[in-house]
CSV table of C-alpha atoms in Angstrom, one decimal:
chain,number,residue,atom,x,y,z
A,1,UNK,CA,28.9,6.0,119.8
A,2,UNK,CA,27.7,5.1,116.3
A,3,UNK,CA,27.6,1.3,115.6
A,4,UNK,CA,30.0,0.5,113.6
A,5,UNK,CA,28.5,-2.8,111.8
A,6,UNK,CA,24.9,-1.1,111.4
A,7,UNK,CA,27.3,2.1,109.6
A,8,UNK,CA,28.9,-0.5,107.2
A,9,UNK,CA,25.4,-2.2,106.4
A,10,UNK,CA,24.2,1.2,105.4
A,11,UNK,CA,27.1,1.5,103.2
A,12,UNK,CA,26.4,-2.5,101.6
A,13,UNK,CA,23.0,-1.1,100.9
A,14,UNK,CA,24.3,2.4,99.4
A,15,UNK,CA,26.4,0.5,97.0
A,16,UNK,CA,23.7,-1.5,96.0
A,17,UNK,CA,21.6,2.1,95.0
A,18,UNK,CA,25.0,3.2,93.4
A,19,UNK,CA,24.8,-0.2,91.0
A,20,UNK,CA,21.1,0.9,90.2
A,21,UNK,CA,22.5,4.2,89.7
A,22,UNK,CA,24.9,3.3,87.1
A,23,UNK,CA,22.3,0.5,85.3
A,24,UNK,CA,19.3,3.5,85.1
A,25,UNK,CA,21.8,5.8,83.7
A,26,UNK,CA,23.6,3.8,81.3
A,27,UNK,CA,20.2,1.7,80.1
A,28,UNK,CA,18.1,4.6,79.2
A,29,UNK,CA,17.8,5.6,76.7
A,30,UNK,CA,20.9,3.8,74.4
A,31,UNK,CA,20.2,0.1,75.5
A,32,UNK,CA,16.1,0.2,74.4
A,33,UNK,CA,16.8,3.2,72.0
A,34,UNK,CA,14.2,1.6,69.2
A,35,UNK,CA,12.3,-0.2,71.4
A,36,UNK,CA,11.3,3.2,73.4
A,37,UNK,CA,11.0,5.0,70.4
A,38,UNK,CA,8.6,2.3,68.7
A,39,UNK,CA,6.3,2.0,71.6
A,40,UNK,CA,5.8,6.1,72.7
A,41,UNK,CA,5.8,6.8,68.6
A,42,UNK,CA,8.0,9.7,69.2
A,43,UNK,CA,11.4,11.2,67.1
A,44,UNK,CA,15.1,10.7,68.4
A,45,UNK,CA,15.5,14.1,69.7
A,46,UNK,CA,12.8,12.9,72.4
A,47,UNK,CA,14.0,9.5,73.0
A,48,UNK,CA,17.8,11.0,73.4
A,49,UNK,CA,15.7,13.5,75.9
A,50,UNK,CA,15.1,10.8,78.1
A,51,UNK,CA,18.6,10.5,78.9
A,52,UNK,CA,19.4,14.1,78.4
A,53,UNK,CA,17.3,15.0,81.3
A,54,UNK,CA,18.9,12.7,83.7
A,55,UNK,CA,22.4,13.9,82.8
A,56,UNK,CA,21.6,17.8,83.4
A,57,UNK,CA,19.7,16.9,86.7
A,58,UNK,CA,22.4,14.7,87.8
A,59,UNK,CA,25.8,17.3,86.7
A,60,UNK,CA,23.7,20.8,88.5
A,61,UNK,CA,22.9,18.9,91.5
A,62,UNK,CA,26.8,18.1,91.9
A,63,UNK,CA,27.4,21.7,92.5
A,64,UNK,CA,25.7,21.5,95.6
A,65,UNK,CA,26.0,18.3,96.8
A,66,UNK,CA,29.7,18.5,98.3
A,67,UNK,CA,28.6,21.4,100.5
A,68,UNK,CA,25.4,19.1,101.6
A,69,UNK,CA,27.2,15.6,102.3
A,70,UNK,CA,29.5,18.2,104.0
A,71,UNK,CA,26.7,19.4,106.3
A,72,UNK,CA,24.6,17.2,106.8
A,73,UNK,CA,26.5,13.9,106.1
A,74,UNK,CA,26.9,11.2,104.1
A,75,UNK,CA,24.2,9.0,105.4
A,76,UNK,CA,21.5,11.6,105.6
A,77,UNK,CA,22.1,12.3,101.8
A,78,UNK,CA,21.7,9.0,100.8
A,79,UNK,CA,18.7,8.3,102.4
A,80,UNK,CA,16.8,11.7,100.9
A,81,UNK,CA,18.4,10.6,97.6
A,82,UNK,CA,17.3,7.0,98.0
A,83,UNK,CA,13.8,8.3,98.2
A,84,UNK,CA,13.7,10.7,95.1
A,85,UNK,CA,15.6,7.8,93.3
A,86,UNK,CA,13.1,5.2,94.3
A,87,UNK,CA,9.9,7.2,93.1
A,88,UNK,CA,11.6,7.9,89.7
A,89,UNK,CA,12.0,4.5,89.2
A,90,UNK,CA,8.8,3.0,90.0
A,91,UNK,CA,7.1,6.1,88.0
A,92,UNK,CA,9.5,5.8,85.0
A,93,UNK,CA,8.0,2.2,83.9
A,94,UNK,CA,4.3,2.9,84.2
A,95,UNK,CA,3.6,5.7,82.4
A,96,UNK,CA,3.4,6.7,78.6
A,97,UNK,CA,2.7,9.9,79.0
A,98,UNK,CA,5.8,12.0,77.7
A,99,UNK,CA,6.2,14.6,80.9
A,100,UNK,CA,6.3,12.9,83.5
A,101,UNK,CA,8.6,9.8,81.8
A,102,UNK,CA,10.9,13.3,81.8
A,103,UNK,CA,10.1,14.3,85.1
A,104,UNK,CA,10.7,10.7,86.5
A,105,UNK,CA,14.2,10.7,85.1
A,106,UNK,CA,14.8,13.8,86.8
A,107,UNK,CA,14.6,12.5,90.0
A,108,UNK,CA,16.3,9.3,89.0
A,109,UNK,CA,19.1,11.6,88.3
A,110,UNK,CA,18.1,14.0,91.2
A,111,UNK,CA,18.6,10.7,93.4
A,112,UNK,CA,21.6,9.2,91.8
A,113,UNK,CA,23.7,12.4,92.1
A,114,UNK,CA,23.5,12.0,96.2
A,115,UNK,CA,25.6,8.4,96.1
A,116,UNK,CA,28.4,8.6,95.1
A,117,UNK,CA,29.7,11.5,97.2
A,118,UNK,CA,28.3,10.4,100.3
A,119,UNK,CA,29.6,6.7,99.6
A,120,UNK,CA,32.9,8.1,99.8
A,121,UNK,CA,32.6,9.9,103.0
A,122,UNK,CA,31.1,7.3,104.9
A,123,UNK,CA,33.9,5.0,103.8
A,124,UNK,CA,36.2,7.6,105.3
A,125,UNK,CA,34.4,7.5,108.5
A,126,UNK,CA,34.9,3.8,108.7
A,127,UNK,CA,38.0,2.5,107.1
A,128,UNK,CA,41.6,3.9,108.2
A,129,UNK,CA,43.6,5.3,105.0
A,130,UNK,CA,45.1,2.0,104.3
A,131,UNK,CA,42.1,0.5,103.5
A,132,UNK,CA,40.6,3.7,101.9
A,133,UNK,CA,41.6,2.9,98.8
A,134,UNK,CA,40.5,-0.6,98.6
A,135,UNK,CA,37.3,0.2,100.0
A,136,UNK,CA,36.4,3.0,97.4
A,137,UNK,CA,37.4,0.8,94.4
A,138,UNK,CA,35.2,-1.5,95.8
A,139,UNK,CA,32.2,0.6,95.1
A,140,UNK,CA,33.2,1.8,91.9
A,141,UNK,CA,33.1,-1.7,91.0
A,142,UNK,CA,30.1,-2.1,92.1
A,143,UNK,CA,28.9,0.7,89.7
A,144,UNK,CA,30.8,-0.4,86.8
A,145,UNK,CA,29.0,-3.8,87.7
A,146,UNK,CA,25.7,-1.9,86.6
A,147,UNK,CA,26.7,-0.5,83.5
A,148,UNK,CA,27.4,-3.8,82.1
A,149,UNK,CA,24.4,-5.1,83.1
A,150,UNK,CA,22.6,-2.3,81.8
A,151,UNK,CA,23.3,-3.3,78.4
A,152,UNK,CA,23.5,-7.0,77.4
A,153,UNK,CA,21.8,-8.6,80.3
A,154,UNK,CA,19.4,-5.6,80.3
A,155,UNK,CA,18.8,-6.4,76.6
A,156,UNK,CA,18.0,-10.0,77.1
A,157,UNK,CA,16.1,-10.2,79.8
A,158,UNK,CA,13.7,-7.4,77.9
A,159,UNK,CA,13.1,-9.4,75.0
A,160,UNK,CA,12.3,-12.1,77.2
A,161,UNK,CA,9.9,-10.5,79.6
A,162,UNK,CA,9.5,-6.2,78.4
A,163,UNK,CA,11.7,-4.1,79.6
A,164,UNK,CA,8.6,-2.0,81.7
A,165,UNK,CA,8.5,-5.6,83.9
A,166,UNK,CA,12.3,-5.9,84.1
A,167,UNK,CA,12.8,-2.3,85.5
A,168,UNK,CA,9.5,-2.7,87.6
A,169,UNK,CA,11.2,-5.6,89.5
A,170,UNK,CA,14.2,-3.4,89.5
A,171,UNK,CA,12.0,-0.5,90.9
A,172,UNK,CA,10.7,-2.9,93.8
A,173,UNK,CA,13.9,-3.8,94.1
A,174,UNK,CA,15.4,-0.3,94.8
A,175,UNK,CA,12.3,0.2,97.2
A,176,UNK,CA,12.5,-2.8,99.1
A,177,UNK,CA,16.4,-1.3,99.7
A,178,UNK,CA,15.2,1.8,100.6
A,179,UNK,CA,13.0,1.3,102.9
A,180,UNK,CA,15.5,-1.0,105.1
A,181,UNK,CA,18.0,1.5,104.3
A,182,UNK,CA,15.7,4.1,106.4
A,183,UNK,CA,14.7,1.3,109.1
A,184,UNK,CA,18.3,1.0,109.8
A,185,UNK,CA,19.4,4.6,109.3
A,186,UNK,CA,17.4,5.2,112.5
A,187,UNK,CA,19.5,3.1,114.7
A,188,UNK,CA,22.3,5.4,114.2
A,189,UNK,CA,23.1,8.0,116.9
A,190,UNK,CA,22.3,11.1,115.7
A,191,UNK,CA,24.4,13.3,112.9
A,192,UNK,CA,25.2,17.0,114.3
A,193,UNK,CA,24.9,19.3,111.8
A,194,UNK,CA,27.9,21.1,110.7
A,195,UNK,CA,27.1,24.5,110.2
A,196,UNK,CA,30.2,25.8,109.4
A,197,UNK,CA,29.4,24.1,105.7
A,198,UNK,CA,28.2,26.7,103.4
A,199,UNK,CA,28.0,27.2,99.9
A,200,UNK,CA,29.9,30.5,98.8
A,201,UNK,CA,30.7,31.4,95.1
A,202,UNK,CA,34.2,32.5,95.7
A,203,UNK,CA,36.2,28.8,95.6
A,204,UNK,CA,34.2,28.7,92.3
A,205,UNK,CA,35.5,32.0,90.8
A,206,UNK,CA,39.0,30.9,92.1
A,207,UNK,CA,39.0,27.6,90.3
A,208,UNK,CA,37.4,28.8,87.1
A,209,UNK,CA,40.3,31.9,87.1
A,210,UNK,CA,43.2,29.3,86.7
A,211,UNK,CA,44.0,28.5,83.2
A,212,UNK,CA,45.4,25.3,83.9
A,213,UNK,CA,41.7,24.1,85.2
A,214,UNK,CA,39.7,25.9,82.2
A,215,UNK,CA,42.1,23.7,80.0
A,216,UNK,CA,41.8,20.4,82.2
A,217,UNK,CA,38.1,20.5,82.4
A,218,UNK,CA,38.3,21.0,78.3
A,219,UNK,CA,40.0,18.3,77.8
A,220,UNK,CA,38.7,16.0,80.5
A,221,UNK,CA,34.8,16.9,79.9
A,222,UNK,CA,35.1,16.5,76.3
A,223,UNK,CA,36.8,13.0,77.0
A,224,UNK,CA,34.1,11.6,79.3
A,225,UNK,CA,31.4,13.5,77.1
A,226,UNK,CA,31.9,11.7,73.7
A,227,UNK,CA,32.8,8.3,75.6
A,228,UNK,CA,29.4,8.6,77.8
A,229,UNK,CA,27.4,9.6,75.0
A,230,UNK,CA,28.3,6.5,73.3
A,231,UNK,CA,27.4,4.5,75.9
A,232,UNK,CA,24.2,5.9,77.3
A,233,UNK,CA,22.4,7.1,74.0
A,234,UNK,CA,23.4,6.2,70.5
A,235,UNK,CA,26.2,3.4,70.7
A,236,UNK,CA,23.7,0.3,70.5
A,237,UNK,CA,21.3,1.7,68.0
A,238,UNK,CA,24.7,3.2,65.8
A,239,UNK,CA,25.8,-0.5,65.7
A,240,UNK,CA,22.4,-2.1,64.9
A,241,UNK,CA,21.5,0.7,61.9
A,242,UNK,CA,24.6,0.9,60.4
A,243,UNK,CA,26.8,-2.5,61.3
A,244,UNK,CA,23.8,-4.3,61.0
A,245,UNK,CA,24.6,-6.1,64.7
A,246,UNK,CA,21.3,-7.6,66.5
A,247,UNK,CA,20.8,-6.3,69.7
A,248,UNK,CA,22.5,-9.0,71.9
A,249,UNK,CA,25.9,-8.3,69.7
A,250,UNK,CA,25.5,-4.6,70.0
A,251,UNK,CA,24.4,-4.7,73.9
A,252,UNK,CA,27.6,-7.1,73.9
A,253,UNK,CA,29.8,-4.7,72.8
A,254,UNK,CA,28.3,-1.7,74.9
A,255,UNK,CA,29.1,-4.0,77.7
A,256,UNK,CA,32.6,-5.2,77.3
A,257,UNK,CA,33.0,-1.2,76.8
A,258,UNK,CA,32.3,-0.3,80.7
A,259,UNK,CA,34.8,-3.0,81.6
A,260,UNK,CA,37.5,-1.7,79.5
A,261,UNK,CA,36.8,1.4,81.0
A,262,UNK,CA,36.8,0.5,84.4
A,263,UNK,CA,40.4,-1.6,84.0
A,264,UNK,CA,42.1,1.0,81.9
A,265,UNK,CA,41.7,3.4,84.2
A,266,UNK,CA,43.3,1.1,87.4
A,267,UNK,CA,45.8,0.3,84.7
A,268,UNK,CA,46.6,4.2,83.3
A,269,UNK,CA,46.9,4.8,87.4
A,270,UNK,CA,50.0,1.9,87.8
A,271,UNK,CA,51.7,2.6,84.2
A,272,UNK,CA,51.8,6.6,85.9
A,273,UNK,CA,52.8,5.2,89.2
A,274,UNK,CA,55.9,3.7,87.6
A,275,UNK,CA,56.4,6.1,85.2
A,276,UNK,CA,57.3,8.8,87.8
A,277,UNK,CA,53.8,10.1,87.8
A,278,UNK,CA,53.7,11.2,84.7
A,279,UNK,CA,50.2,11.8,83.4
A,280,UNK,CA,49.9,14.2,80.6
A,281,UNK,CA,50.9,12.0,78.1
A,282,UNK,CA,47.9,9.4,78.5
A,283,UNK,CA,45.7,12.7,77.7
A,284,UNK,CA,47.6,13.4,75.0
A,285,UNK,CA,47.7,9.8,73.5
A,286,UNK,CA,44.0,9.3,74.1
A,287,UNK,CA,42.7,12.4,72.5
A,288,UNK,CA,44.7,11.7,69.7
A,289,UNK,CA,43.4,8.0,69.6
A,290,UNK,CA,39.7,9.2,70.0
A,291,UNK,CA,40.2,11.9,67.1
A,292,UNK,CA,41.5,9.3,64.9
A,293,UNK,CA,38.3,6.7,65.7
A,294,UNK,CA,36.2,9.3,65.2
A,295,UNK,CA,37.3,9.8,61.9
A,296,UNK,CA,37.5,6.0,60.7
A,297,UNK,CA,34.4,6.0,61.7
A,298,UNK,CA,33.2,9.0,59.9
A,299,UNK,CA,35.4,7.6,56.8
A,300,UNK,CA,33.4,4.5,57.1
A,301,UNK,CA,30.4,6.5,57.1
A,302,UNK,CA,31.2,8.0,53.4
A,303,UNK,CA,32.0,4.6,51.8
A,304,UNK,CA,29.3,2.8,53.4
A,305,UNK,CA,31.9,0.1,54.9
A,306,UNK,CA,30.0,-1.8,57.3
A,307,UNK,CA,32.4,-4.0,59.0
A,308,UNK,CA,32.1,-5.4,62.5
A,309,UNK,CA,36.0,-4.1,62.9
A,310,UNK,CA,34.1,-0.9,64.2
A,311,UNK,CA,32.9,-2.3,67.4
A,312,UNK,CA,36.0,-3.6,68.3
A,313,UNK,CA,37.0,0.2,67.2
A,314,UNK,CA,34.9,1.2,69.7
A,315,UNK,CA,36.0,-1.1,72.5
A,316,UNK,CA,39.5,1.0,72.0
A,317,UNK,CA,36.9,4.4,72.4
A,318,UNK,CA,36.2,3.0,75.8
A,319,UNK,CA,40.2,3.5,77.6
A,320,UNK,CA,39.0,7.2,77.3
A,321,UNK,CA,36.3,5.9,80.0
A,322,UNK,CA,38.9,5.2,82.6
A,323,UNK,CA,40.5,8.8,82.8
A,324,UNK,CA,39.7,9.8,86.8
A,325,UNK,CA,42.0,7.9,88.3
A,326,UNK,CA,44.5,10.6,86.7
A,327,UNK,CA,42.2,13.5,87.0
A,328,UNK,CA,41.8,13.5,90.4
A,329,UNK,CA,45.4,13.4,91.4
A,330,UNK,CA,45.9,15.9,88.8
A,331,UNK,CA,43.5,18.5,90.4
A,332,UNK,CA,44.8,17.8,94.0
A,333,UNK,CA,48.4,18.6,92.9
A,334,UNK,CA,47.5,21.8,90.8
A,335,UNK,CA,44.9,23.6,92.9
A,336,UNK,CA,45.3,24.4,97.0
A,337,UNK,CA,43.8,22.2,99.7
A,338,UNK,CA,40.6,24.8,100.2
A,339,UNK,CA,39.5,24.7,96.6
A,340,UNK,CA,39.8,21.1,95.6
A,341,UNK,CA,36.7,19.7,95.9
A,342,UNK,CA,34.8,22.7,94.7
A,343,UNK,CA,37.3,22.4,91.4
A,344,UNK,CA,36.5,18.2,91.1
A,345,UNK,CA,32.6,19.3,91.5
A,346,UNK,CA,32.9,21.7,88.7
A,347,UNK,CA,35.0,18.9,87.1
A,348,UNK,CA,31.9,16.3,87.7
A,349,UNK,CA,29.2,18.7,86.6
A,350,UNK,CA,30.9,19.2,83.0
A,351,UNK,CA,31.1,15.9,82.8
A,352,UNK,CA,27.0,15.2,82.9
A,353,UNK,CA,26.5,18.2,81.5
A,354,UNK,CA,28.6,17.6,78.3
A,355,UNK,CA,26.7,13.9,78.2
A,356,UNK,CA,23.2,15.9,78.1
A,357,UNK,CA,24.2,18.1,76.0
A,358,UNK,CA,25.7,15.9,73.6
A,359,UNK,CA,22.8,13.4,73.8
A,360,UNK,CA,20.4,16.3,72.7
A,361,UNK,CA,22.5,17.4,70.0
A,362,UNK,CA,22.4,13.8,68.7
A,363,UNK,CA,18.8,13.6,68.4
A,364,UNK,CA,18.5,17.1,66.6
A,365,UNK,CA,21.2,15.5,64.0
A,366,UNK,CA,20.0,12.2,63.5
A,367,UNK,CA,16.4,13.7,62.3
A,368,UNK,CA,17.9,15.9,59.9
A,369,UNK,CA,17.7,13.1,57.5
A,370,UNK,CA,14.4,11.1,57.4
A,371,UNK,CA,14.6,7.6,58.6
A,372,UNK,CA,13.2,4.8,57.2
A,373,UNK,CA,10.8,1.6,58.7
A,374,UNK,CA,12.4,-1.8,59.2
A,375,UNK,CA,10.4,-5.0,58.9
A,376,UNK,CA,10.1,-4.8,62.2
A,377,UNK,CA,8.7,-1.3,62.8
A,378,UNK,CA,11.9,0.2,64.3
A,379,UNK,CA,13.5,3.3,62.4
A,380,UNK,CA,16.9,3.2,60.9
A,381,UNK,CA,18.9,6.3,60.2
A,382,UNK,CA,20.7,6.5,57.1
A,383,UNK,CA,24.8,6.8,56.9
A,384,UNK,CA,23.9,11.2,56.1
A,385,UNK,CA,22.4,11.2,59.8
A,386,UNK,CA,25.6,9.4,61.4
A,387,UNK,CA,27.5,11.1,59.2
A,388,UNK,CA,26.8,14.5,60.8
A,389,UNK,CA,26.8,12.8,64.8
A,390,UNK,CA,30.4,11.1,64.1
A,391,UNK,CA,31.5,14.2,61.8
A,392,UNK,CA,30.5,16.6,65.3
A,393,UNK,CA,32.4,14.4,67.5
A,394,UNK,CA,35.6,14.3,65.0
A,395,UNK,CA,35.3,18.2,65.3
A,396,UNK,CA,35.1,18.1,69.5
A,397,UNK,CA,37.3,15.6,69.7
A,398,UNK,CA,39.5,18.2,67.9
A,399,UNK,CA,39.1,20.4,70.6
A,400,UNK,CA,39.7,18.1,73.1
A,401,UNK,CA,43.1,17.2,71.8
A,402,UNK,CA,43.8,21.0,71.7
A,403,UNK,CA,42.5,21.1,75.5
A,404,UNK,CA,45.2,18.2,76.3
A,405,UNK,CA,48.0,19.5,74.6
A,406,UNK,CA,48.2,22.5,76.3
A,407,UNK,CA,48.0,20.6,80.0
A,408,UNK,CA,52.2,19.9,81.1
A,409,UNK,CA,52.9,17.7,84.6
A,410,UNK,CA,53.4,19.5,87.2
């Protein structure tokens, strides 16, 4: 017999690497943007890199992580993951040298991809169904917890003490919990390995053969793409080179934007409870909304009208952060019991993947007009430069809305 208390301490202690999780990908690069660029001297397409590199790391590794928590188990998972994730994050700090910053934030994102899944199927193995529920919005608070303090409090504390110190502490931190995490992991009995987990392509030709899913993942990757993108690479610095906001009122904003996030999406999930289920129609509405910001934005752009008004625009930008709660219903209803977790890993991949790639593609676009020195040393990009990054995302959100107006309830 497993014991049950030591089981729910390794679970505390998992949800304590799923809040560094959250904070090392939401602070790096968009919460230190300038102050990363300034001290490695290097051009945005490598700063956005840094967080490029976690995202494609983290969305492949999702493919295969399902069939692993599935075989080897939850626990097991985390603990290989805790160890990758701890060595990235004491490496990521203490180095200047350009390769292995990248290579730490692959295992940072290596590491981080293990959590979440596993989280969720050790709660199963402890909590009866009505709990469940509870329990897993427990730990996704506990995530959302460090995206907001990846960006105001991150911010703060940085230009108080560097931000190499504060993520060393939070390095030591993360290895001080990994190494009780793998004392107490051995108190456990012993996990059998089930064998008759195996990773076969088929499940992923089924679910890529439905048009319903190709148009669900359009829509819902493009969504979490150009909300994420915002939040983990260029939100903070757009604010501070074109709004003119100082860092604390830019970092401010970025983190009232994971709380939105994280409440619209427990509210979208009651409005659709009472409203018979009905889900579409927050896609739709959303897409539309996010097209329409985009292009404010972009409008704001041409005129050169910096107001404040566009970071409470963007706190609206943010409701498109709370989508799963619908998604994953939608997926269970729409696909058959054998295929569903190999179409919400497909789902989870794109959405990474669609964060990388749009955080390169910001980079590239921001350089294509030169930018010029501030007083204090930091580059600022000119209105041209976020002219084409908001203009692209007016155009995918486009697509998107496309994507969610050909999805019907089901």
């Amino acid at each position: 017999m497993r014991k049950y208390y030591t089981h729910i301490l390794l679970i505390a202690l998992g949800a304590i690497l799923y809040f560094m999780a959250n904070f090392q990908r939401v602070a790096i690069p968009g919460a230190i943007f300038d102050t990363l660029q300034l001290d490695l001297h290097i051009k945005a397409p490598f700063v956005t890199a840094l967080g490029a590199v976690y995202m494609y790391a983290y969305a492949f590794s999702l493919l295969l992580i399902g069939i692993m928590v599935d075989r080897y188990g939850g626990a097991k998972m985390i603990l290989g993951g805790s160890i990758l994730f701890t060595l990235g994050a004491l490496v990521f700090p203490n180095t200047g040298n350009l390769p292995l910053l990248y290579f730490s934030r692959v295992l940072l994102g290596l590491g981080s991809a293990t959590f979440y899944l596993s989280l969720v199927q050790e709660l199963k193995k402890c909590f009866p169904d009505r709990y469940l529920g509870i329990a897993v919005s427990l730990m996704l608070f506990t995530g959302y917890i460090g995206g907001v303090f990846a960006n105001a409090p991150f911010i703060i504390l940085s230009d108080k003490f560097d931000w190499q110190n504060v993520m060393n502490v939070l390095a030591f931190i993360t290895l001080f919990i990994t190494i009780v995490y793998i004392f107490i992991h051995n108190n456990l009995n012993s996990i059998p390995t089930n064998r008759n987990a195996k990773f076969s392509i088929e499940p992923f030709k089924e679910v890529l053969s439905k048009k319903f899913n190709l148009h669900l993942f359009g829509f819902a990757c493009l969504n979490y793409g150009l909300y994420y993108v915002i939040q983990t690479v260029i939100g903070v610095k757009f604010l501070k080179d074109f709004v003119q906001m100082s860092d604390t009122q830019a970092s401010t904003i970025l983190s009232v934007m994971v709380i939105v996030a994280g409440f619209s999406g427990m509210g979208m999930a009651t409005l659709s409870k009472l409203w018979d289920n009905r889900r579409v129609v927050f896609m739709k509405t959303l897409s539309i909304m996010a097209t329409l910001i985009f292009a404010v934005i972009s409008i704001c752009l041409i005129l050169n009208f910096r107001t404040q008004a566009i970071g409470i625009i963007l706190l609206f930008l943010s409701l498109c952060g709370g989508m799963s709660p619908l998604l994953v219903p939608i997926i269970h209803s729409t696909n058959k019991y054998e295929i569903r977790g190999t179409a919400l890993s497909i789902m989870n991949c794109g959405f990474f993947l669609v964060v990388g790639i749009l955080g390169t593609l910001v980079g590239v676009l921001l350089e294509a007009y030169a930018p010029v020195a501030s007083f204090s040393g930091h580059l600022v990009y000119s209105n041209k430069s976020y002219l084409l990054v908001f203009g692209t995302f007016f155009l995918i959100s486009l697509f998107e809305m496309y994507n969610a107006f050909k999805l019907k309830d089901v």
